[in-house]
Amino acid sequence: MPDSKASELISSIMTALSNCSLYSKDHPFVSEFSEKAVRISEELFKEESLNITLLGDTLIINETPLKETGAHIQNFIKKMKKKGIERLSIRKGVDMQEFRDFISALSGYDKITSTPHISVGMIEVKFKGEGIDISSIVNEKIESVKEVYSTAQRFKKIDMVSLEDAVAGFISALKRESNVLKVISPVKSHSEYTYVHITNVSILTIFQAELLGLKGEILHEAGLAGLLHDIGKTYVPREILEKPARLTPEEWEEMKRHPVYGALYLSTLPEIPRLAVIAAFEHHMKFDGTGYPDTRRYGKKQHLISQLVAIADFFDAMRTHRAYRRSLGIHEVIKLLTEYAGTDFNPLLIENFIDGLKRIHAF
Ligand SMILES: [Fe+2]
Ligand SMILES: [Fe+2]
């Protein structure tokens, strides 16, 4: 079987998928490329079906390993991993509509199920079953985030697969446990503050974004933006970062550069969504234009995602005990958020967040 046919198939699937994430299932491109994928699948049928198996980082099409390693193939592999799909079997009788529904399921965040002519073989899904310990799953993600953060270096690539997997995990965790306060974790030691903090900010950003109705790719990117917002802190000297007391004015000046360091670093990495670069730069800017970096003379306004990250950032920081400040209770944090609505934070987003917390009886 020629490699090119199989890679053309994956290419059509990924094009249909990205159009489905960007627009909707009903976009004409989704139908067009689903149709194309069905046509190519039929050409690739061995007897009455086509089997795609993921073995490590290699795709096996029927019994032949796919040698090509283009971007579409890599993204398809990532997608299969993210969805926990080990094997895909497309059978005779499949039509465009069924394929389009499959593409739509693939672009969403719910568990994927088999349809009459497309069966999916799943690897053990971590979240299934009763009595799931959400915090142990989040803790496991914190470990992988820690690994990525501690190896992040200027101009070096970042392990996006781990970060994307962590975000997908947080989105799933929030689907199963709607009380966001049970999903975020307390900081256990001083040195792990940064990792627990960025994880919590990611979860709290996803929580707010979902309340606003964001879903799919944009929700995922909001989660990534939360996870990467403080990446610039890896360039701030450790003595400043981990100082168990208040910072001196000079140290504070250096600390305040982390949004710029972060945005500069992320902008060198082509695989990072733009939203994450923007949020890294803007998460300490305030709704009224103050905060840092000071961009008032350019008339720059904070992006919606940065505004969500800023609220998540403040909420988590206030809930955490620091050497110079005790941790605040939920009522105290809510009071502060309300007080700062209109100056530090977008009042509509504060309302969105507080309403969401009320709805889950968080306070
Ligand atoms: Fe920050
Ligand atoms: Fe932060």
Tab-separated table of C-alpha atoms and ligand atoms in Angstrom:
chain	number	residue	atom	x	y	z
A	1	MET	CA	0.000	0.000	0.000
A	2	PRO	CA	1.458	3.344	-0.947
A	3	ASP	CA	2.396	5.607	1.934
A	4	SER	CA	1.045	8.642	0.143
A	5	LYS	CA	-2.578	7.405	0.117
A	6	ALA	CA	-2.510	6.822	3.856
A	7	SER	CA	-0.946	10.186	4.524
A	8	GLU	CA	-3.515	11.804	2.241
A	9	LEU	CA	-6.207	10.186	4.380
A	10	ILE	CA	-4.706	11.508	7.637
A	11	SER	CA	-4.321	14.893	6.011
A	12	SER	CA	-8.041	14.965	5.092
A	13	ILE	CA	-9.026	13.881	8.596
A	14	MET	CA	-6.884	16.604	10.176
A	15	THR	CA	-8.159	19.296	7.776
A	16	ALA	CA	-11.772	18.318	8.519
A	17	LEU	CA	-10.907	18.312	12.216
A	18	SER	CA	-9.283	21.725	12.301
A	19	ASN	CA	-12.205	23.257	10.382
A	20	CYS	CA	-14.595	21.588	12.786
A	21	SER	CA	-12.712	23.066	15.780
A	22	LEU	CA	-12.421	26.486	14.174
A	23	TYR	CA	-15.968	26.781	12.860
A	24	SER	CA	-18.481	24.004	13.444
A	25	LYS	CA	-19.438	20.561	12.335
A	26	ASP	CA	-21.695	22.136	9.706
A	27	HIS	CA	-18.974	24.065	7.941
A	28	PRO	CA	-18.777	23.010	4.245
A	29	PHE	CA	-15.062	22.191	4.570
A	30	VAL	CA	-15.857	19.627	7.270
A	31	SER	CA	-18.242	17.829	4.880
A	32	GLU	CA	-15.858	18.175	1.959
A	33	PHE	CA	-12.887	16.683	3.769
A	34	SER	CA	-14.990	14.030	5.519
A	35	GLU	CA	-16.214	12.970	2.071
A	36	LYS	CA	-12.642	12.891	0.827
A	37	ALA	CA	-11.561	10.808	3.838
A	38	VAL	CA	-14.357	8.303	3.166
A	39	ARG	CA	-13.301	8.019	-0.472
A	40	ILE	CA	-9.654	7.411	0.379
A	41	SER	CA	-10.566	4.967	3.156
A	42	GLU	CA	-12.489	2.901	0.617
A	43	GLU	CA	-9.419	2.767	-1.592
A	44	LEU	CA	-7.416	1.561	1.369
A	45	PHE	CA	-9.907	-1.108	2.496
A	46	LYS	CA	-8.321	-4.435	3.020
A	47	GLU	CA	-11.191	-6.797	2.508
A	48	GLU	CA	-13.993	-4.804	4.095
A	49	SER	CA	-12.205	-2.513	6.473
A	50	LEU	CA	-9.279	-0.227	7.132
A	51	ASN	CA	-7.449	-0.447	10.444
A	52	ILE	CA	-5.347	2.328	11.898
A	53	THR	CA	-3.374	1.345	14.978
A	54	LEU	CA	-1.156	3.516	17.139
A	55	LEU	CA	1.917	1.709	18.344
A	56	GLY	CA	4.081	3.996	20.441
A	57	ASP	CA	4.708	6.907	18.102
A	58	THR	CA	4.053	4.970	14.917
A	59	LEU	CA	0.852	4.631	12.975
A	60	ILE	CA	0.160	1.241	11.470
A	61	ILE	CA	-2.191	1.392	8.508
A	62	ASN	CA	-3.595	-2.110	8.108
A	63	GLU	CA	-0.354	-4.001	8.691
A	64	THR	CA	2.065	-1.444	7.293
A	65	PRO	CA	3.837	1.132	9.476
A	66	LEU	CA	3.514	4.638	8.083
A	67	LYS	CA	6.972	6.014	7.422
A	68	GLU	CA	5.967	9.602	6.779
A	69	THR	CA	6.249	11.970	9.721
A	70	GLY	CA	4.702	15.232	8.486
A	71	ALA	CA	2.890	17.718	10.711
A	72	HIS	CA	-0.542	16.216	9.962
A	73	ILE	CA	0.643	12.760	10.965
A	74	GLN	CA	2.202	14.101	14.183
A	75	ASN	CA	-0.955	16.013	15.053
A	76	PHE	CA	-3.116	12.998	14.319
A	77	ILE	CA	-0.960	10.864	16.634
A	78	LYS	CA	-1.238	13.543	19.336
A	79	LYS	CA	-4.991	13.614	18.880
A	80	MET	CA	-5.253	9.833	19.194
A	81	LYS	CA	-3.173	9.932	22.367
A	82	LYS	CA	-5.193	12.772	23.818
A	83	LYS	CA	-8.421	10.896	23.196
A	84	GLY	CA	-6.964	7.598	24.425
A	85	ILE	CA	-7.570	5.898	21.055
A	86	GLU	CA	-5.371	2.931	20.306
A	87	ARG	CA	-7.102	1.551	17.290
A	88	LEU	CA	-9.463	2.859	14.678
A	89	SER	CA	-11.374	0.631	12.327
A	90	ILE	CA	-13.321	2.059	9.398
A	91	ARG	CA	-15.686	-0.404	7.723
A	92	LYS	CA	-17.510	-0.725	4.451
A	93	GLY	CA	-20.753	1.216	4.439
A	94	VAL	CA	-19.347	4.301	6.152
A	95	ASP	CA	-20.692	7.524	4.670
A	96	MET	CA	-19.842	11.208	4.872
A	97	GLN	CA	-22.366	11.914	7.631
A	98	GLU	CA	-21.098	9.179	9.921
A	99	PHE	CA	-17.539	10.283	9.283
A	100	ARG	CA	-18.412	13.898	9.994
A	101	ASP	CA	-20.005	12.902	13.312
A	102	PHE	CA	-16.830	11.037	14.150
A	103	ILE	CA	-14.726	14.133	13.302
A	104	SER	CA	-16.989	16.222	15.507
A	105	ALA	CA	-16.573	13.781	18.415
A	106	LEU	CA	-12.823	13.806	17.848
A	107	SER	CA	-12.733	17.599	18.093
A	108	GLY	CA	-14.683	17.643	21.365
A	109	TYR	CA	-13.536	16.706	24.827
A	110	ASP	CA	-15.971	13.935	25.643
A	111	LYS	CA	-15.175	10.280	25.515
A	112	ILE	CA	-15.347	9.003	21.985
A	113	THR	CA	-17.576	6.036	21.173
A	114	SER	CA	-17.893	3.641	18.250
A	115	THR	CA	-20.489	4.174	15.520
A	116	PRO	CA	-21.912	1.482	13.169
A	117	HIS	CA	-18.984	1.613	10.712
A	118	ILE	CA	-16.239	3.266	12.754
A	119	SER	CA	-14.989	1.448	15.821
A	120	VAL	CA	-12.559	2.927	18.275
A	121	GLY	CA	-10.378	0.811	20.524
A	122	MET	CA	-9.635	2.744	23.682
A	123	ILE	CA	-6.778	2.373	26.066
A	124	GLU	CA	-7.701	2.370	29.740
A	125	VAL	CA	-9.286	5.764	30.368
A	126	LYS	CA	-8.039	7.189	33.622
A	127	PHE	CA	-11.249	8.889	34.628
A	128	LYS	CA	-13.681	6.074	34.254
A	129	GLY	CA	-15.199	4.200	37.158
A	130	GLU	CA	-16.571	5.140	40.503
A	131	GLY	CA	-14.883	6.996	43.323
A	132	ILE	CA	-12.213	8.615	41.175
A	133	ASP	CA	-9.618	10.483	43.117
A	134	ILE	CA	-9.525	13.745	41.168
A	135	SER	CA	-6.713	15.152	43.286
A	136	SER	CA	-4.359	12.255	42.516
A	137	ILE	CA	-4.963	12.825	38.808
A	138	VAL	CA	-4.328	16.552	39.139
A	139	ASN	CA	-1.209	15.783	41.207
A	140	GLU	CA	0.091	13.560	38.456
A	141	LYS	CA	-0.389	16.409	35.971
A	142	ILE	CA	1.403	18.810	38.340
A	143	GLU	CA	4.394	16.461	38.199
A	144	SER	CA	4.512	16.553	34.410
A	145	VAL	CA	4.010	20.340	34.354
A	146	LYS	CA	6.898	20.644	36.845
A	147	GLU	CA	9.080	18.590	34.528
A	148	VAL	CA	8.259	20.851	31.562
A	149	TYR	CA	8.763	24.070	33.546
A	150	SER	CA	12.044	23.022	35.029
A	151	THR	CA	13.452	22.072	31.630
A	152	ALA	CA	12.166	25.185	29.837
A	153	GLN	CA	15.143	27.036	28.447
A	154	ARG	CA	15.562	29.969	26.196
A	155	PHE	CA	15.038	29.070	22.520
A	156	LYS	CA	14.528	25.432	23.420
A	157	LYS	CA	11.358	23.657	22.460
A	158	ILE	CA	8.784	23.012	25.099
A	159	ASP	CA	7.118	19.648	25.632
A	160	MET	CA	3.710	20.663	24.312
A	161	VAL	CA	2.336	17.124	24.318
A	162	SER	CA	2.656	16.952	28.129
A	163	LEU	CA	1.150	20.409	28.566
A	164	GLU	CA	-1.742	19.677	26.215
A	165	ASP	CA	-2.319	16.401	27.977
A	166	ALA	CA	-2.381	18.219	31.324
A	167	VAL	CA	-4.952	20.726	30.018
A	168	ALA	CA	-7.123	17.910	28.602
A	169	GLY	CA	-6.880	16.288	32.050
A	170	PHE	CA	-8.032	19.474	33.812
A	171	ILE	CA	-10.976	19.865	31.415
A	172	SER	CA	-12.003	16.252	32.109
A	173	ALA	CA	-11.519	16.682	35.857
A	174	LEU	CA	-13.841	19.718	35.831
A	175	LYS	CA	-16.429	17.748	33.903
A	176	ARG	CA	-16.451	15.120	36.624
A	177	GLU	CA	-16.108	17.399	39.614
A	178	SER	CA	-17.936	20.653	39.070
A	179	ASN	CA	-16.738	22.139	42.364
A	180	VAL	CA	-13.597	23.805	41.101
A	181	LEU	CA	-12.354	24.292	44.681
A	182	LYS	CA	-12.066	20.517	44.994
A	183	VAL	CA	-10.099	20.285	41.764
A	184	ILE	CA	-7.457	22.895	42.556
A	185	SER	CA	-4.756	21.796	44.987
A	186	PRO	CA	-3.314	23.310	48.110
A	187	VAL	CA	0.401	24.133	48.101
A	188	LYS	CA	2.262	21.675	50.272
A	189	SER	CA	5.768	23.049	50.171
A	190	HIS	CA	7.389	26.335	49.320
A	191	SER	CA	9.430	24.993	46.398
A	192	GLU	CA	6.426	23.545	44.629
A	193	TYR	CA	4.487	26.810	44.829
A	194	THR	CA	5.033	27.758	41.182
A	195	TYR	CA	3.879	24.418	39.747
A	196	VAL	CA	0.806	24.119	41.927
A	197	HIS	CA	0.015	27.756	41.241
A	198	ILE	CA	0.149	27.505	37.428
A	199	THR	CA	-1.907	24.318	37.543
A	200	ASN	CA	-4.536	26.014	39.698
A	201	VAL	CA	-4.545	29.076	37.446
A	202	SER	CA	-5.067	26.843	34.424
A	203	ILE	CA	-7.992	25.051	36.130
A	204	LEU	CA	-9.561	28.318	37.326
A	205	THR	CA	-9.185	29.843	33.847
A	206	ILE	CA	-10.885	26.832	32.255
A	207	PHE	CA	-13.640	27.041	34.868
A	208	GLN	CA	-14.375	30.689	34.019
A	209	ALA	CA	-14.029	30.158	30.270
A	210	GLU	CA	-16.543	27.303	30.372
A	211	LEU	CA	-18.964	29.508	32.298
A	212	LEU	CA	-18.681	31.989	29.436
A	213	GLY	CA	-19.577	29.235	26.994
A	214	LEU	CA	-16.146	28.754	25.465
A	215	LYS	CA	-15.441	25.244	24.260
A	216	GLY	CA	-13.260	23.208	21.946
A	217	GLU	CA	-9.938	24.585	20.802
A	218	ILE	CA	-10.349	28.009	22.422
A	219	LEU	CA	-11.124	26.450	25.813
A	220	HIS	CA	-8.054	24.286	25.466
A	221	GLU	CA	-5.950	27.323	24.563
A	222	ALA	CA	-7.315	29.221	27.573
A	223	GLY	CA	-6.130	26.332	29.762
A	224	LEU	CA	-2.712	26.402	28.097
A	225	ALA	CA	-2.534	30.169	28.596
A	226	GLY	CA	-3.161	29.612	32.319
A	227	LEU	CA	-0.495	26.952	32.484
A	228	LEU	CA	2.101	29.083	30.710
A	229	HIS	CA	1.299	32.491	32.231
A	230	ASP	CA	4.234	32.460	34.657
A	231	ILE	CA	6.776	30.670	32.438
A	232	GLY	CA	8.831	33.909	32.521
A	233	LYS	CA	9.533	33.217	36.194
A	234	THR	CA	12.014	30.570	35.089
A	235	TYR	CA	14.254	33.523	34.096
A	236	VAL	CA	13.966	35.284	37.434
A	237	PRO	CA	16.825	34.372	39.815
A	238	ARG	CA	15.858	31.635	42.220
A	239	GLU	CA	16.826	33.683	45.304
A	240	ILE	CA	14.182	36.214	44.350
A	241	LEU	CA	11.611	33.683	43.256
A	242	GLU	CA	11.830	31.578	46.367
A	243	LYS	CA	12.599	34.273	48.909
A	244	PRO	CA	10.520	33.416	51.947
A	245	ALA	CA	9.927	37.082	52.797
A	246	ARG	CA	8.893	40.332	51.188
A	247	LEU	CA	11.020	41.415	48.216
A	248	THR	CA	13.197	44.539	48.255
A	249	PRO	CA	12.256	47.237	45.675
A	250	GLU	CA	15.092	46.097	43.355
A	251	GLU	CA	14.080	42.467	43.641
A	252	TRP	CA	10.506	43.454	42.964
A	253	GLU	CA	11.562	45.286	39.786
A	254	GLU	CA	13.218	42.101	38.540
A	255	MET	CA	10.204	40.007	39.506
A	256	LYS	CA	7.972	42.375	37.545
A	257	ARG	CA	9.873	41.540	34.373
A	258	HIS	CA	8.561	37.966	34.282
A	259	PRO	CA	5.633	38.770	31.930
A	260	VAL	CA	8.070	40.174	29.367
A	261	TYR	CA	10.529	37.289	29.803
A	262	GLY	CA	7.671	34.825	29.415
A	263	ALA	CA	6.160	36.409	26.301
A	264	LEU	CA	9.581	36.734	24.660
A	265	TYR	CA	10.392	33.107	25.317
A	266	LEU	CA	6.995	31.789	24.171
A	267	SER	CA	7.061	33.910	21.018
A	268	THR	CA	10.173	32.033	19.874
A	269	LEU	CA	8.234	28.760	19.922
A	270	PRO	CA	6.054	28.281	16.836
A	271	GLU	CA	3.853	25.589	18.400
A	272	ILE	CA	2.608	27.870	21.190
A	273	PRO	CA	-0.848	29.361	20.595
A	274	ARG	CA	-0.792	33.158	20.351
A	275	LEU	CA	-3.254	33.415	23.216
A	276	ALA	CA	-0.682	31.929	25.571
A	277	VAL	CA	1.920	34.504	24.496
A	278	ILE	CA	-0.592	37.309	24.994
A	279	ALA	CA	-1.688	36.058	28.425
A	280	ALA	CA	1.925	35.647	29.574
A	281	PHE	CA	2.541	39.283	28.660
A	282	GLU	CA	-0.712	40.724	29.975
A	283	HIS	CA	-1.658	38.762	33.089
A	284	HIS	CA	-0.437	41.489	35.487
A	285	MET	CA	-2.036	44.285	33.524
A	286	LYS	CA	-5.235	45.579	35.018
A	287	PHE	CA	-8.647	46.250	33.584
A	288	ASP	CA	-8.255	50.028	34.077
A	289	GLY	CA	-4.962	50.049	32.155
A	290	THR	CA	-2.643	50.152	35.160
A	291	GLY	CA	-0.504	47.235	36.332
A	292	TYR	CA	2.586	45.976	34.526
A	293	PRO	CA	4.078	45.988	31.921
A	294	ASP	CA	2.941	49.575	31.526
A	295	THR	CA	1.457	49.795	28.030
A	296	ARG	CA	-0.881	52.733	28.622
A	297	ARG	CA	0.857	54.982	26.142
A	298	TYR	CA	0.039	52.461	23.400
A	299	GLY	CA	-3.593	52.413	24.497
A	300	LYS	CA	-3.365	48.662	24.857
A	301	LYS	CA	-6.306	46.835	26.410
A	302	GLN	CA	-6.039	43.491	28.135
A	303	HIS	CA	-7.251	40.519	26.060
A	304	LEU	CA	-10.260	38.597	27.394
A	305	ILE	CA	-8.158	35.498	28.051
A	306	SER	CA	-5.571	37.603	29.939
A	307	GLN	CA	-8.419	39.037	32.014
A	308	LEU	CA	-9.567	35.523	32.918
A	309	VAL	CA	-6.010	34.480	33.757
A	310	ALA	CA	-5.575	37.624	35.905
A	311	ILE	CA	-8.680	36.757	37.957
A	312	ALA	CA	-7.552	33.131	38.321
A	313	ASP	CA	-4.058	34.329	39.280
A	314	PHE	CA	-5.332	36.672	41.976
A	315	PHE	CA	-7.789	34.125	43.350
A	316	ASP	CA	-5.137	31.439	43.699
A	317	ALA	CA	-2.518	33.812	45.136
A	318	MET	CA	-4.920	35.053	47.827
A	319	ARG	CA	-5.989	31.526	48.757
A	320	THR	CA	-2.356	30.512	49.246
A	321	HIS	CA	-0.404	31.089	52.405
A	322	ARG	CA	2.795	33.102	51.858
A	323	ALA	CA	5.548	33.977	54.314
A	324	TYR	CA	4.316	37.557	54.481
A	325	ARG	CA	0.583	36.933	54.295
A	326	ARG	CA	-1.819	34.331	55.639
A	327	SER	CA	-4.127	32.590	53.176
A	328	LEU	CA	-7.536	34.153	52.846
A	329	GLY	CA	-10.847	32.349	53.145
A	330	ILE	CA	-13.228	32.177	50.216
A	331	HIS	CA	-15.481	34.947	51.581
A	332	GLU	CA	-12.549	37.299	52.005
A	333	VAL	CA	-11.311	36.608	48.465
A	334	ILE	CA	-14.799	37.143	47.026
A	335	LYS	CA	-15.007	40.437	48.927
A	336	LEU	CA	-11.693	41.598	47.441
A	337	LEU	CA	-12.677	40.512	43.921
A	338	THR	CA	-15.897	42.510	44.238
A	339	GLU	CA	-13.979	45.494	45.553
A	340	TYR	CA	-11.515	45.402	42.651
A	341	ALA	CA	-14.173	44.870	39.966
A	342	GLY	CA	-13.987	47.804	37.575
A	343	THR	CA	-10.447	48.789	38.522
A	344	ASP	CA	-8.228	45.686	38.545
A	345	PHE	CA	-10.701	43.315	36.956
A	346	ASN	CA	-13.414	43.315	34.332
A	347	PRO	CA	-16.661	43.596	36.347
A	348	LEU	CA	-18.559	41.333	33.954
A	349	LEU	CA	-15.964	38.612	34.363
A	350	ILE	CA	-16.008	38.976	38.152
A	351	GLU	CA	-19.767	38.540	38.025
A	352	ASN	CA	-19.329	35.496	35.792
A	353	PHE	CA	-16.799	33.958	38.206
A	354	ILE	CA	-18.743	34.681	41.408
A	355	ASP	CA	-22.012	33.439	39.878
A	356	GLY	CA	-20.234	30.251	38.863
A	357	LEU	CA	-18.851	29.745	42.367
A	358	LYS	CA	-22.324	30.345	43.824
A	359	ARG	CA	-23.846	27.849	41.434
A	360	ILE	CA	-21.557	25.112	42.688
A	361	HIS	CA	-22.153	26.214	46.296
A	362	ALA	CA	-18.497	27.024	46.769
A	363	PHE	CA	-19.455	29.561	49.401
B	1	FE	FE	2.703	36.283	37.098
B	2	FE	FE	0.809	33.794	38.523
